[in-house]
mmCIF file of C-alpha atoms and ligand atoms in Angstrom:
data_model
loop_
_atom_site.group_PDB
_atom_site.id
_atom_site.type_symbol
_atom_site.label_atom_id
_atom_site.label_comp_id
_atom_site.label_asym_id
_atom_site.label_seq_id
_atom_site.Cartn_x
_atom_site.Cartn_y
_atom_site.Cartn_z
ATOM 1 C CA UNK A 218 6.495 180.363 42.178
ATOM 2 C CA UNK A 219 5.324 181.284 45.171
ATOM 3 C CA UNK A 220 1.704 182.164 46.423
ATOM 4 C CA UNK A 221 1.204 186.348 45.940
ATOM 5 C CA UNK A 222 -1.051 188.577 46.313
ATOM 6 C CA UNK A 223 -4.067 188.665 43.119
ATOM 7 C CA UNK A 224 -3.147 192.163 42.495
ATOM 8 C CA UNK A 225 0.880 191.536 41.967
ATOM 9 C CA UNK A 226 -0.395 188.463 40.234
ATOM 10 C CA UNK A 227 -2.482 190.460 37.773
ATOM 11 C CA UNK A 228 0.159 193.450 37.585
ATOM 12 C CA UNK A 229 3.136 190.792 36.771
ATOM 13 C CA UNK A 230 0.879 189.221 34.129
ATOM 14 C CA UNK A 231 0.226 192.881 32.868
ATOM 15 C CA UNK A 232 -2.911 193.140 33.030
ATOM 16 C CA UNK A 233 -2.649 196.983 34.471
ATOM 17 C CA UNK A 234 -0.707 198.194 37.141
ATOM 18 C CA UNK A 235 -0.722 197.090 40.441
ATOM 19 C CA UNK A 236 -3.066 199.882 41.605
ATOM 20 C CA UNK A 237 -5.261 199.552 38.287
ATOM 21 C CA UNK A 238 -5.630 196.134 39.225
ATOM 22 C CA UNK A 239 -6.313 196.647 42.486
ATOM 23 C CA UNK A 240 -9.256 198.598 41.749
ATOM 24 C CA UNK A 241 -10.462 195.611 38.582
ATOM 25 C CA UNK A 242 -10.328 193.689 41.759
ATOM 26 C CA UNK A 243 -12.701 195.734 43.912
ATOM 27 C CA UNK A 244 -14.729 196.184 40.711
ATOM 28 C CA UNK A 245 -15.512 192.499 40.639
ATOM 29 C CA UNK A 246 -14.141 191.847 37.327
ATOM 30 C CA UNK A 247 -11.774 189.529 38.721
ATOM 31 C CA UNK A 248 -12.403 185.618 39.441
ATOM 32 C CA UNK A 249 -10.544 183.144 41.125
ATOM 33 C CA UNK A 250 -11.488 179.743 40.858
ATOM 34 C CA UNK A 251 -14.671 180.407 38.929
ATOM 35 C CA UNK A 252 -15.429 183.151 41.723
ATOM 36 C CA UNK A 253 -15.633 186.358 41.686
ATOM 37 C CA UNK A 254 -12.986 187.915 44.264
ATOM 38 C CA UNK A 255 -13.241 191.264 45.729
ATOM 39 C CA UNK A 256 -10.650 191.023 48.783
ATOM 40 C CA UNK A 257 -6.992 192.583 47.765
ATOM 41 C CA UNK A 258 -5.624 190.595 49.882
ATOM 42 C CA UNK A 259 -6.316 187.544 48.458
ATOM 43 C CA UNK A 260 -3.312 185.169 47.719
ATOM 44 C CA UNK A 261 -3.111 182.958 44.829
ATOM 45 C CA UNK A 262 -0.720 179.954 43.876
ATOM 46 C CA UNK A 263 1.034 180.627 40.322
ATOM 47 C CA UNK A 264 0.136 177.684 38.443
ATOM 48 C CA UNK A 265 -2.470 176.303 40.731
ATOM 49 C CA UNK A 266 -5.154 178.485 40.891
ATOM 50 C CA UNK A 267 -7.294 179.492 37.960
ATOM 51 C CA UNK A 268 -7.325 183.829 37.747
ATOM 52 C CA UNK A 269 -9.890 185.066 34.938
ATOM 53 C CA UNK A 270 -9.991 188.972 34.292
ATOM 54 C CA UNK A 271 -12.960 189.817 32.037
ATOM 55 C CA UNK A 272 -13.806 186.189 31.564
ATOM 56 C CA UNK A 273 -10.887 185.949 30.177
ATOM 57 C CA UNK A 274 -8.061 183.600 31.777
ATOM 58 C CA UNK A 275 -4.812 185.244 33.307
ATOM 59 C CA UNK A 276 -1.718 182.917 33.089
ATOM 60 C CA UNK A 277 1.616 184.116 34.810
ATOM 61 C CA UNK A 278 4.364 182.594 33.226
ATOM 62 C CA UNK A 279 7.546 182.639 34.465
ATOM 63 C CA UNK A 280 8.373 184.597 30.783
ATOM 64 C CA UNK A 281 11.168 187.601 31.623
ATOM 65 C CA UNK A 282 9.646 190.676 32.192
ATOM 66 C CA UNK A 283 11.298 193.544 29.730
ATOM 67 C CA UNK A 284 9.884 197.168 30.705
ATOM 68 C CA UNK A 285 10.854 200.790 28.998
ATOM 69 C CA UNK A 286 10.966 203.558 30.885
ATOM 70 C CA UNK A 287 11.633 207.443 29.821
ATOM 71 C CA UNK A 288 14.096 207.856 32.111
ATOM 72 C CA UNK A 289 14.086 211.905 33.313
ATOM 73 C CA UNK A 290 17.176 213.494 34.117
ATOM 74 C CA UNK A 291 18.521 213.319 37.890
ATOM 75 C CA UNK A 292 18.086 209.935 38.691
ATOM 76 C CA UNK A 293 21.127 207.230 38.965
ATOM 77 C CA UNK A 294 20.880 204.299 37.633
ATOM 78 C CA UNK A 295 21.200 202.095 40.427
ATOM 79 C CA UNK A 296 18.366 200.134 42.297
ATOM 80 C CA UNK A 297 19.529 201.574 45.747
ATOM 81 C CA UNK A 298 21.912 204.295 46.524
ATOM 82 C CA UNK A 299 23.913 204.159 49.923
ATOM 83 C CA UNK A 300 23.913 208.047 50.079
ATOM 84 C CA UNK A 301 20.528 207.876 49.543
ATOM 85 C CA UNK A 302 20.101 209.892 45.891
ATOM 86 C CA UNK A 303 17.327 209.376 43.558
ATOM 87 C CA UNK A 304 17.305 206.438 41.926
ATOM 88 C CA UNK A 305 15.191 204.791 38.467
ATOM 89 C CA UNK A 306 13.562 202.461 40.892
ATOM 90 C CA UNK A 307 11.573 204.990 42.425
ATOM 91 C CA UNK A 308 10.256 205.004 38.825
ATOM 92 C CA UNK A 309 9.597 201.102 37.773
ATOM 93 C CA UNK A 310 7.662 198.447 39.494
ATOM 94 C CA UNK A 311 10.070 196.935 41.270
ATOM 95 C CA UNK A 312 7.141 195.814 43.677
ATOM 96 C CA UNK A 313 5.242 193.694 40.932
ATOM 97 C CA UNK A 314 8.405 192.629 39.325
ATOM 98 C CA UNK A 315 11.091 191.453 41.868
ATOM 99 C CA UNK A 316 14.446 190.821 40.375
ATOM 100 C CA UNK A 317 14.192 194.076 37.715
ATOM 101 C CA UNK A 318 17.012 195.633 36.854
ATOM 102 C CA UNK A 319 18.661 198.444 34.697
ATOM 103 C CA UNK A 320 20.199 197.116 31.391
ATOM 104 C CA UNK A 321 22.931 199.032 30.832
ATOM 105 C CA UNK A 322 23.117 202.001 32.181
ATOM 106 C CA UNK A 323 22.533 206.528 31.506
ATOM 107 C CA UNK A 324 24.152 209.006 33.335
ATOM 108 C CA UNK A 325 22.297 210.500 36.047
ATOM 109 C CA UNK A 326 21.761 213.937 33.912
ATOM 110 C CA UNK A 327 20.595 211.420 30.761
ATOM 111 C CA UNK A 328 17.168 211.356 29.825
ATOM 112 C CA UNK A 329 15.331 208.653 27.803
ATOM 113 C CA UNK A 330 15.525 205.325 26.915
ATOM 114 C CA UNK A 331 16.779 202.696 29.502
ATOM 115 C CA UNK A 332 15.018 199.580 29.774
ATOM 116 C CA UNK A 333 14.945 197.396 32.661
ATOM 117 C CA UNK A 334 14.750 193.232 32.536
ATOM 118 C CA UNK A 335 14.325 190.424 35.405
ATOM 119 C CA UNK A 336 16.681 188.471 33.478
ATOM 120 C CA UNK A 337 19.754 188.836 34.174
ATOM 121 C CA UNK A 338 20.821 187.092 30.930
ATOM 122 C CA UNK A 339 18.766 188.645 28.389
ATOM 123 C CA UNK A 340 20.791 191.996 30.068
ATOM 124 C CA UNK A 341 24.449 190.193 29.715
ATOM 125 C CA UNK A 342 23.186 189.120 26.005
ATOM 126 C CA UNK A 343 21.765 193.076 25.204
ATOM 127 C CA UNK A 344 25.180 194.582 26.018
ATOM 128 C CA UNK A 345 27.728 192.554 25.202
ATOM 129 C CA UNK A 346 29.946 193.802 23.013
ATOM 130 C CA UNK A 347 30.213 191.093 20.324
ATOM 131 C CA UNK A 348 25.720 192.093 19.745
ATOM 132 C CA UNK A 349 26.630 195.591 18.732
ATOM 133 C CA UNK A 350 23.318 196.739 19.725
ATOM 134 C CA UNK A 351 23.205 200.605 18.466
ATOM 135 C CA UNK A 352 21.328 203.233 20.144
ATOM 136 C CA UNK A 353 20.478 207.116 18.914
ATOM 137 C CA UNK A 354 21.477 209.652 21.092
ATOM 138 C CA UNK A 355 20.176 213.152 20.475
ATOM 139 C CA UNK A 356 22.539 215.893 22.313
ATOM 140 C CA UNK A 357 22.562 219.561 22.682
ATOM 141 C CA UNK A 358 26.067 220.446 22.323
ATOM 142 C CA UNK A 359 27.574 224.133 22.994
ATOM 143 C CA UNK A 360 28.816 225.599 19.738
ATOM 144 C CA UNK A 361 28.236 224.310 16.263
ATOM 145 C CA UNK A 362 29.827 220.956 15.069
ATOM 146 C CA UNK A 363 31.833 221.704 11.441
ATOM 147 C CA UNK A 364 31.534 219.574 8.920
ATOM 148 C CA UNK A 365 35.467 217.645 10.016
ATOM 149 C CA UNK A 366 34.090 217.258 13.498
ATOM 150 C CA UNK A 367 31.254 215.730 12.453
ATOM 151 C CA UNK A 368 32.724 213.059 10.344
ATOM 152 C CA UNK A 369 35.535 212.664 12.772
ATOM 153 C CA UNK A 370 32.745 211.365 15.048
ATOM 154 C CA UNK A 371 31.746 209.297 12.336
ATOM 155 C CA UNK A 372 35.163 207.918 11.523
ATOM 156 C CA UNK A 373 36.356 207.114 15.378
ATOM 157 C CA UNK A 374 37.672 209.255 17.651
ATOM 158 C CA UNK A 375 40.694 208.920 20.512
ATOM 159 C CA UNK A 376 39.571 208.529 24.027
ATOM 160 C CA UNK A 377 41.374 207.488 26.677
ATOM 161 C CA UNK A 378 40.088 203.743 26.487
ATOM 162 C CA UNK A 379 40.798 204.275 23.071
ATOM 163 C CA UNK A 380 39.261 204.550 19.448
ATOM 164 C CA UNK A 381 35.325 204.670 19.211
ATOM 165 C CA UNK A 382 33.982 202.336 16.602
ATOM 166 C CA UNK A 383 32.698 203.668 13.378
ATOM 167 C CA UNK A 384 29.260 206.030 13.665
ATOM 168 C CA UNK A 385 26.540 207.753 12.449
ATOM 169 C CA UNK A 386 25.784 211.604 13.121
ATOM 170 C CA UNK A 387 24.044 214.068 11.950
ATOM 171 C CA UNK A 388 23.415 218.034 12.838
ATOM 172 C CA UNK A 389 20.138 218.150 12.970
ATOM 173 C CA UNK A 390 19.744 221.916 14.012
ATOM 174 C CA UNK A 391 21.488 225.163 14.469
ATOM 175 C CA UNK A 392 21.493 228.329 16.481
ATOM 176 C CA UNK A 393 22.182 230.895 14.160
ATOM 177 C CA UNK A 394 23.998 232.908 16.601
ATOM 178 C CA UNK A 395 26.264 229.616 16.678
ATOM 179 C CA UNK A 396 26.164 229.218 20.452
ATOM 180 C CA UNK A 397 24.655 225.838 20.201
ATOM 181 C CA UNK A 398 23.496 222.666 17.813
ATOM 182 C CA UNK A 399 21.418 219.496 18.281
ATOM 183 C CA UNK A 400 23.378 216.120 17.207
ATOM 184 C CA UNK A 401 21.782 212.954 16.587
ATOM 185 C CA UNK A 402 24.460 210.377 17.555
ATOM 186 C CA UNK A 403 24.029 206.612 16.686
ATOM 187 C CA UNK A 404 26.543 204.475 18.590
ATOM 188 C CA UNK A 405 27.042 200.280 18.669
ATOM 189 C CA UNK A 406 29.408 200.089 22.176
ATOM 190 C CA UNK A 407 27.965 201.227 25.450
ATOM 191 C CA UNK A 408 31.678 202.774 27.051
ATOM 192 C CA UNK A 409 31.666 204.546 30.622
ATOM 193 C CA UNK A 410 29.758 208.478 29.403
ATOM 194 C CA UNK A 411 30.758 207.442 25.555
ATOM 195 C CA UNK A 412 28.417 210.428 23.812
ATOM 196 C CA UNK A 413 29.217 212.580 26.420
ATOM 197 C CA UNK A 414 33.269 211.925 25.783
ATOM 198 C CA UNK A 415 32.834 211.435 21.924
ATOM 199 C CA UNK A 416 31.877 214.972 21.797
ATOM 200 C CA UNK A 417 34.408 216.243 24.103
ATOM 201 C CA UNK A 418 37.013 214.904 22.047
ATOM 202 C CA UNK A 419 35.748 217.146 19.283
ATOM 203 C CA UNK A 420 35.139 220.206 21.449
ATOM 204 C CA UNK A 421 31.829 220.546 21.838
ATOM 205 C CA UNK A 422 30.166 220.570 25.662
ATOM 206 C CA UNK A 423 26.900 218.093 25.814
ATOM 207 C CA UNK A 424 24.245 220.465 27.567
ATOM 208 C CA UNK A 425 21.786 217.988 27.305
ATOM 209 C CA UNK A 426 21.354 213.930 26.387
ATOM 210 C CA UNK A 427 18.195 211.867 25.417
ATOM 211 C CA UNK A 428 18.680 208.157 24.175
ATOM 212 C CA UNK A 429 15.848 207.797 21.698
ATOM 213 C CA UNK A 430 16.462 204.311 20.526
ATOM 214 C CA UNK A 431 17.437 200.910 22.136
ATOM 215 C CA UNK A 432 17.884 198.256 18.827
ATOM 216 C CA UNK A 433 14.459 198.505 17.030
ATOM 217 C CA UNK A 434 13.198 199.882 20.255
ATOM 218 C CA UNK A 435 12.655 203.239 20.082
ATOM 219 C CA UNK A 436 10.567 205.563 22.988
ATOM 220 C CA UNK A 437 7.404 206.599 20.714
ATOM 221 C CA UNK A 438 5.195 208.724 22.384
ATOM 222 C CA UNK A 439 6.544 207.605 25.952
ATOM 223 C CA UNK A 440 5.911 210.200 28.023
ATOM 224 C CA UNK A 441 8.869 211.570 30.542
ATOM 225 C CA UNK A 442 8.783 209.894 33.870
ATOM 226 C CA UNK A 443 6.700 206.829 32.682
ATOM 227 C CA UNK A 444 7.265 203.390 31.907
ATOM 228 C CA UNK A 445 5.500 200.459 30.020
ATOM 229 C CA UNK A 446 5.911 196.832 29.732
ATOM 230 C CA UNK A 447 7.734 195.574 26.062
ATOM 231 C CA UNK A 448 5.431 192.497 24.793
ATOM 232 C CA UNK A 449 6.347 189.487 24.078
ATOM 233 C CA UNK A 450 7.190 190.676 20.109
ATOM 234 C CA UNK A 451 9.546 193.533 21.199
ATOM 235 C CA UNK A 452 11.647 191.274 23.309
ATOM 236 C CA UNK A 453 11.995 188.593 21.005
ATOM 237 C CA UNK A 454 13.271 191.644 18.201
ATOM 238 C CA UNK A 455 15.572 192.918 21.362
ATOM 239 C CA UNK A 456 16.984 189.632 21.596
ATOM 240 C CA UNK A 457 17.221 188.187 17.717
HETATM 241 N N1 LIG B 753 26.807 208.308 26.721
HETATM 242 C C1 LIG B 753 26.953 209.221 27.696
HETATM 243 O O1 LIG B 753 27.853 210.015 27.654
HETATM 244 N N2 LIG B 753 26.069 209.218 28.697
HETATM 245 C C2 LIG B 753 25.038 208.366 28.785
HETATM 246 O O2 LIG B 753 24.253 208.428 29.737
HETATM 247 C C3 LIG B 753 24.892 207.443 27.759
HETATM 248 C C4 LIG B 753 25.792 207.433 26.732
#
């Protein structure tokens, strides 16, 4: 790896973010060599030169980087748009982690759980379809889903790139006045706006889309807008 600077070093070995670290830095908590280094711009050698945060040593491996963000509605999921829309890497470190990108993909009016690796293997491996990997989807839909409709979702329904796959769903609420209901969705294939179709195909309008759960991975208390790293333990039950 090349020579960076400390900060990106510490942020990439996730010690804090880069700005966090910036300021450990400045605190004079850092060390470099068995001194203490308060210059930001200080470049270090991956590998070569000894970082200590704390006391304690700082090793940057060259281990993927997996992080979670709580993706809020209105952003593509792209790492650059031509036209020059919002994308989720105004929202990641893409700075501290080169090479991050989306796996998989939400609809620009989708909120919740996309995570982002900088391997692009672990992301082939994560969606391909053989893995099945299934992922909760909670919708507001317009109307109220009967009791056919919802195990039609269940069963499979037609879309135009054919039957979905078996399902889980559930009503989990009700307007009384019947105008709309909230649907927890559990799907294993990751088709082109799947939920959004899947629901369609029944008659119901999505108003509204979170993705609560990736695998085991679910968002906890996540807030909107924010991201975190996954350690080492959550990728390793991503990719099992
Ligand atoms: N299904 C959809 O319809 N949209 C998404 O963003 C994700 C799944």
């Amino acid at each position: 790896m090349e020579p960076m600077r400390l900060q990106k070093y510490l942020a990439r070995a996730g010690v804090a973010s880069r700005r966090k670290c910036e300021e450990l830095i400045a605190a004079g908590r850092v060390k470099v060599n068995g001194a203490t280094v308060r210059e930001l711009g200080t470049k270090v050698a991956p590998g070569v030169d000894a970082v200590e945060f704390d006391g304690e040593a700082v090793a940057l491996s060259g281990e993927t980087v997996v992080i979670m963000l709580n993706k809020p509605a209105g952003y593509l999921t792209a790492m650059s748009d031509a036209r020059g829309e919002d994308t989720v890497a105004k929202l990641v470190p893409v700075g501290d982690y080169p090479g991050l990108f989306p796996v998989g993909r939400l609809d620009r009016d989708t909120t919740g759980l996309l995570l982002f690796a900088t391997d692009g293997e672990l992301g082939n491996r994560l969606l391909h379809p053989s893995r099945g990997v299934g992922k909760c989807y909670v919708a507001e839909v317009a109307g109220v889903l009967s009791e056919g409709e919802r195990r039609r979702l269940e069963e499979g329904v037609e879309l135009d790139d054919g039957m979905t796959a078996p399902a889980r769903c559930e009503v989990l609420s009700a307007r009384s006045d019947g105008s709309r209901c909230t649907v927890a969705l559990s799907i294993h294939e990751g088709r082109k706006r799947q939920v959004r179709r899947m629901l369609a195909a029944v008659g119901h309008e999505v108003l509204a889309l979170d993705r609560t759960t990736f695998g085991a991975l679910s968002l906890g208390g996540l807030p909107r807008g924010q991201w975190r790293l996954l350690s080492s333990e959550e990728v390793a039950l991503l990719d099992a």
